[in-house]
Amino acid sequence: MQRLALAIFLVAALALLAATVMAALGQWSWVSLTVYFQGQPVPEAGMYAQIGLTVLAVGLCFFLPSNRRIMQLENSHRSFSIGMRDVARAYHAVHAADRAQTFKLSSEFDAVRERLAYLRDHPDLSMLEPSLLEVAAQMSHISRELATVYADDKIARARGFLEQRQQEIELFNSRLEQAKAISNELKHWVHEIELEESVAAAQLDRLRGEMQEIMPELGLETTVRTDPTALDNTIVDLQPKAAE
């Protein structure tokens, strides 16, 4: 559309220039135009308007070459972008094949030729220009060391190792949670046992106090001694009290 508009403008400017020249030579008549300025009609206003419009159109024609160069730059940039996308797509395909260890030749010429043949036989890249395929093949040959380092089998082994480590960590975490639960249960159990023991000891002390108060009234005397074989290390000997 830009090219069509430029062509139409150029034809119109040439036609207007030809009409003005013919009118100046007396072959054609000038454009008739009625113009009033400050209430007074301007004589030969059509001639002035035609000459001014012709000068303007011819002057604008000098800017057409620069506009044409801009359009060429835009087209070349667009073509360059399309070409770079195609090169990137071809390089991605050949680099993936290189990572899969598809190519076996080691010399530079044979390696590039082998990659170029692969790209030409590729169903999605066979329609690209040979120059683009050659650039992609050369780029793949330059990055062959990178493809060797990040080969598919090496990446698969690394992924497998990381997955195994992840499973081990998950198993360790589950066992750790189980151990925490058992530890909390044992702590609660020990706390309950200690509480029961303290309650039993308090009851035993209270019972001893009550027995010490009751025995003199029954006429019995108590002798307390320590026995290491006894359960609570205390033995009470009861002696009958003489009758009064």
CSV table of C-alpha atoms in Angstrom, one decimal:
chain,number,residue,atom,x,y,z
A,1,MET,CA,0.0,0.0,0.0
A,2,GLN,CA,2.9,2.4,0.7
A,3,ARG,CA,4.4,1.7,-2.7
A,4,LEU,CA,1.0,2.2,-4.4
A,5,ALA,CA,0.5,5.5,-2.6
A,6,LEU,CA,3.9,6.7,-3.6
A,7,ALA,CA,3.2,5.8,-7.2
A,8,ILE,CA,-0.1,7.6,-7.2
A,9,PHE,CA,1.5,10.7,-5.7
A,10,LEU,CA,4.3,10.7,-8.2
A,11,VAL,CA,1.9,10.4,-11.2
A,12,ALA,CA,-0.3,13.1,-9.7
A,13,ALA,CA,2.7,15.4,-9.3
A,14,LEU,CA,3.9,14.8,-12.9
A,15,ALA,CA,0.4,15.4,-14.2
A,16,LEU,CA,0.1,18.6,-12.3
A,17,LEU,CA,3.6,19.8,-13.5
A,18,ALA,CA,2.6,19.0,-17.1
A,19,ALA,CA,-0.7,20.9,-16.8
A,20,THR,CA,1.1,24.0,-15.3
A,21,VAL,CA,3.8,24.0,-18.0
A,22,MET,CA,1.2,23.7,-20.7
A,23,ALA,CA,-0.9,26.5,-19.2
A,24,ALA,CA,2.2,28.7,-19.0
A,25,LEU,CA,2.9,28.0,-22.7
A,26,GLY,CA,-0.6,29.0,-23.5
A,27,GLN,CA,-1.6,25.5,-24.6
A,28,TRP,CA,-4.1,25.0,-21.8
A,29,SER,CA,-6.1,27.3,-19.7
A,30,TRP,CA,-5.4,27.9,-16.0
A,31,VAL,CA,-7.6,26.6,-13.3
A,32,SER,CA,-10.5,28.9,-12.6
A,33,LEU,CA,-10.9,29.7,-9.0
A,34,THR,CA,-12.8,32.5,-7.3
A,35,VAL,CA,-11.1,33.7,-4.1
A,36,TYR,CA,-12.0,36.8,-2.0
A,37,PHE,CA,-9.5,38.6,0.2
A,38,GLN,CA,-10.8,41.3,2.5
A,39,GLY,CA,-14.0,41.4,0.5
A,40,GLN,CA,-12.3,41.9,-2.8
A,41,PRO,CA,-11.9,39.2,-5.5
A,42,VAL,CA,-8.3,38.1,-6.2
A,43,PRO,CA,-7.6,38.2,-9.9
A,44,GLU,CA,-6.1,35.0,-11.4
A,45,ALA,CA,-6.3,33.2,-8.1
A,46,GLY,CA,-6.7,29.9,-9.9
A,47,MET,CA,-3.3,30.4,-11.6
A,48,TYR,CA,-1.6,31.2,-8.3
A,49,ALA,CA,-3.2,28.2,-6.6
A,50,GLN,CA,-2.2,25.9,-9.5
A,51,ILE,CA,1.4,27.1,-9.5
A,52,GLY,CA,1.7,26.8,-5.7
A,53,LEU,CA,0.2,23.3,-5.7
A,54,THR,CA,2.6,22.3,-8.5
A,55,VAL,CA,5.6,23.6,-6.6
A,56,LEU,CA,4.5,21.8,-3.4
A,57,ALA,CA,4.0,18.5,-5.2
A,58,VAL,CA,7.3,18.8,-7.1
A,59,GLY,CA,9.1,19.7,-3.8
A,60,LEU,CA,7.6,16.7,-2.0
A,61,CYS,CA,8.9,14.4,-4.8
A,62,PHE,CA,12.4,15.0,-3.6
A,63,PHE,CA,11.6,13.2,-0.4
A,64,LEU,CA,10.5,10.1,-2.2
A,65,PRO,CA,14.0,8.6,-2.5
A,66,SER,CA,14.6,8.8,1.2
A,67,ASN,CA,11.2,7.2,1.9
A,68,ARG,CA,12.1,4.5,-0.6
A,69,ARG,CA,15.4,3.8,1.3
A,70,ILE,CA,13.5,3.6,4.6
A,71,MET,CA,11.1,1.0,3.0
A,72,GLN,CA,14.1,-1.0,1.8
A,73,LEU,CA,15.6,-0.9,5.3
A,74,GLU,CA,12.4,-2.1,6.8
A,75,ASN,CA,12.1,-4.9,4.2
A,76,SER,CA,15.7,-6.0,4.8
A,77,HIS,CA,15.2,-5.9,8.6
A,78,ARG,CA,12.1,-8.0,8.2
A,79,SER,CA,13.9,-10.4,5.9
A,80,PHE,CA,16.8,-10.6,8.4
A,81,SER,CA,14.4,-11.3,11.3
A,82,ILE,CA,12.7,-14.1,9.3
A,83,GLY,CA,16.1,-15.5,8.3
A,84,MET,CA,17.4,-15.4,11.9
A,85,ARG,CA,14.3,-17.3,13.1
A,86,ASP,CA,14.8,-19.9,10.4
A,87,VAL,CA,18.5,-20.2,11.4
A,88,ALA,CA,17.6,-20.6,15.1
A,89,ARG,CA,15.0,-23.2,14.2
A,90,ALA,CA,17.4,-25.2,12.1
A,91,TYR,CA,20.2,-24.8,14.8
A,92,HIS,CA,17.8,-26.1,17.5
A,93,ALA,CA,17.0,-29.2,15.4
A,94,VAL,CA,20.6,-30.0,14.5
A,95,HIS,CA,21.9,-29.3,18.1
A,96,ALA,CA,19.2,-31.6,19.5
A,97,ALA,CA,20.5,-34.3,17.1
A,98,ASP,CA,24.1,-33.6,18.1
A,99,ARG,CA,23.2,-34.0,21.8
A,100,ALA,CA,21.7,-37.4,20.9
A,101,GLN,CA,25.1,-38.3,19.4
A,102,THR,CA,23.7,-38.7,15.9
A,103,PHE,CA,26.8,-37.4,14.2
A,104,LYS,CA,30.0,-39.5,14.2
A,105,LEU,CA,32.5,-37.7,11.9
A,106,SER,CA,35.2,-35.8,13.7
A,107,SER,CA,36.9,-33.6,11.0
A,108,GLU,CA,35.5,-30.1,10.5
A,109,PHE,CA,34.6,-30.5,6.8
A,110,ASP,CA,33.0,-33.9,7.2
A,111,ALA,CA,31.2,-32.9,10.4
A,112,VAL,CA,29.7,-29.8,8.8
A,113,ARG,CA,28.7,-31.7,5.7
A,114,GLU,CA,27.1,-34.4,7.8
A,115,ARG,CA,25.1,-31.9,9.7
A,116,LEU,CA,24.1,-30.1,6.5
A,117,ALA,CA,22.9,-33.4,5.0
A,118,TYR,CA,20.8,-34.0,8.2
A,119,LEU,CA,19.2,-30.6,7.9
A,120,ARG,CA,18.4,-31.1,4.2
A,121,ASP,CA,16.7,-34.4,4.9
A,122,HIS,CA,14.8,-33.0,7.9
A,123,PRO,CA,11.1,-32.9,7.0
A,124,ASP,CA,10.5,-29.5,8.6
A,125,LEU,CA,13.6,-27.8,7.3
A,126,SER,CA,14.0,-29.0,3.8
A,127,MET,CA,12.3,-25.9,2.4
A,128,LEU,CA,14.7,-23.5,3.8
A,129,GLU,CA,17.5,-21.9,1.8
A,130,PRO,CA,20.8,-23.8,1.6
A,131,SER,CA,22.7,-20.8,3.0
A,132,LEU,CA,20.6,-20.8,6.2
A,133,LEU,CA,21.1,-24.5,6.6
A,134,GLU,CA,24.8,-24.1,6.1
A,135,VAL,CA,25.0,-21.4,8.8
A,136,ALA,CA,23.0,-23.6,11.2
A,137,ALA,CA,25.4,-26.6,10.4
A,138,GLN,CA,28.4,-24.5,11.1
A,139,MET,CA,27.0,-23.2,14.4
A,140,SER,CA,26.2,-26.8,15.4
A,141,HIS,CA,29.8,-27.8,14.7
A,142,ILE,CA,31.2,-24.9,16.7
A,143,SER,CA,29.0,-25.9,19.7
A,144,ARG,CA,29.7,-29.6,19.4
A,145,GLU,CA,31.6,-29.6,22.8
A,146,LEU,CA,28.6,-28.1,24.5
A,147,ALA,CA,26.4,-30.8,22.9
A,148,THR,CA,28.9,-33.4,24.2
A,149,VAL,CA,28.8,-32.1,27.7
A,150,TYR,CA,25.0,-31.9,27.8
A,151,ALA,CA,24.4,-35.1,25.9
A,152,ASP,CA,20.9,-36.7,26.3
A,153,ASP,CA,22.3,-39.8,28.1
A,154,LYS,CA,24.3,-37.7,30.5
A,155,ILE,CA,21.3,-35.5,31.2
A,156,ALA,CA,19.2,-38.6,31.7
A,157,ARG,CA,21.7,-40.0,34.2
A,158,ALA,CA,21.8,-36.7,36.1
A,159,ARG,CA,18.0,-36.6,36.2
A,160,GLY,CA,17.9,-40.2,37.5
A,161,PHE,CA,20.5,-39.5,40.2
A,162,LEU,CA,18.6,-36.4,41.3
A,163,GLU,CA,15.3,-38.3,41.4
A,164,GLN,CA,16.9,-41.0,43.5
A,165,ARG,CA,18.3,-38.4,45.9
A,166,GLN,CA,14.9,-36.8,46.1
A,167,GLN,CA,13.3,-40.1,46.9
A,168,GLU,CA,15.9,-40.8,49.6
A,169,ILE,CA,15.3,-37.4,51.1
A,170,GLU,CA,11.5,-38.0,51.1
A,171,LEU,CA,12.1,-41.4,52.8
A,172,PHE,CA,14.4,-39.8,55.4
A,173,ASN,CA,11.9,-37.1,56.1
A,174,SER,CA,9.1,-39.7,56.6
A,175,ARG,CA,11.3,-41.7,59.0
A,176,LEU,CA,12.2,-38.5,60.8
A,177,GLU,CA,8.6,-37.6,61.3
A,178,GLN,CA,7.9,-41.1,62.6
A,179,ALA,CA,10.8,-40.9,65.0
A,180,LYS,CA,9.5,-37.5,66.3
A,181,ALA,CA,6.1,-39.0,66.8
A,182,ILE,CA,7.6,-42.0,68.8
A,183,SER,CA,9.8,-39.6,70.9
A,184,ASN,CA,6.8,-37.4,71.7
A,185,GLU,CA,4.8,-40.5,72.7
A,186,LEU,CA,7.6,-41.8,75.0
A,187,LYS,CA,8.0,-38.4,76.6
A,188,HIS,CA,4.3,-38.2,77.3
A,189,TRP,CA,4.4,-41.8,78.7
A,190,VAL,CA,7.3,-41.0,81.0
A,191,HIS,CA,5.6,-37.9,82.2
A,192,GLU,CA,2.5,-39.9,83.1
A,193,ILE,CA,4.5,-42.6,84.9
A,194,GLU,CA,6.4,-39.9,86.9
A,195,LEU,CA,3.2,-38.3,87.8
A,196,GLU,CA,1.7,-41.6,88.9
A,197,GLU,CA,4.8,-42.4,91.0
A,198,SER,CA,4.7,-39.0,92.7
A,199,VAL,CA,1.0,-39.5,93.5
A,200,ALA,CA,1.8,-43.0,94.9
A,201,ALA,CA,4.7,-41.7,97.0
A,202,ALA,CA,2.5,-38.9,98.4
A,203,GLN,CA,-0.2,-41.4,99.3
A,204,LEU,CA,2.5,-43.7,100.9
A,205,ASP,CA,3.8,-40.8,103.0
A,206,ARG,CA,0.4,-39.9,104.1
A,207,LEU,CA,-0.3,-43.5,105.1
A,208,ARG,CA,2.9,-43.7,107.1
A,209,GLY,CA,1.9,-40.6,108.9
A,210,GLU,CA,-1.5,-42.0,109.7
A,211,MET,CA,0.0,-45.3,110.9
A,212,GLN,CA,2.5,-43.5,113.2
A,213,GLU,CA,-0.4,-41.6,114.8
A,214,ILE,CA,-2.5,-44.8,115.2
A,215,MET,CA,0.1,-47.2,116.5
A,216,PRO,CA,0.7,-45.6,119.9
A,217,GLU,CA,-3.1,-45.7,120.5
A,218,LEU,CA,-3.1,-49.4,119.8
A,219,GLY,CA,-0.4,-50.0,122.4
A,220,LEU,CA,2.3,-50.8,119.8
A,221,GLU,CA,5.7,-49.2,119.4
A,222,THR,CA,7.4,-48.9,116.0
A,223,THR,CA,11.0,-49.4,115.2
A,224,VAL,CA,12.2,-48.2,111.8
A,225,ARG,CA,15.3,-49.5,110.2
A,226,THR,CA,16.7,-49.5,106.7
A,227,ASP,CA,17.0,-52.7,104.7
A,228,PRO,CA,18.7,-52.5,101.2
A,229,THR,CA,16.7,-55.5,100.1
A,230,ALA,CA,13.3,-54.0,100.8
A,231,LEU,CA,11.3,-52.4,98.1
A,232,ASP,CA,11.4,-48.9,99.7
A,233,ASN,CA,14.4,-49.6,101.9
A,234,THR,CA,12.3,-49.3,105.1
A,235,ILE,CA,11.3,-52.1,107.6
A,236,VAL,CA,8.9,-51.4,110.5
A,237,ASP,CA,9.2,-53.7,113.5
A,238,LEU,CA,6.1,-53.7,115.7
A,239,GLN,CA,6.7,-54.4,119.4
A,240,PRO,CA,3.8,-55.0,121.8
A,241,LYS,CA,3.5,-52.5,124.5
A,242,ALA,CA,3.4,-53.7,128.1
A,243,ALA,CA,0.0,-53.8,129.6
A,244,GLU,CA,-0.7,-51.3,132.3
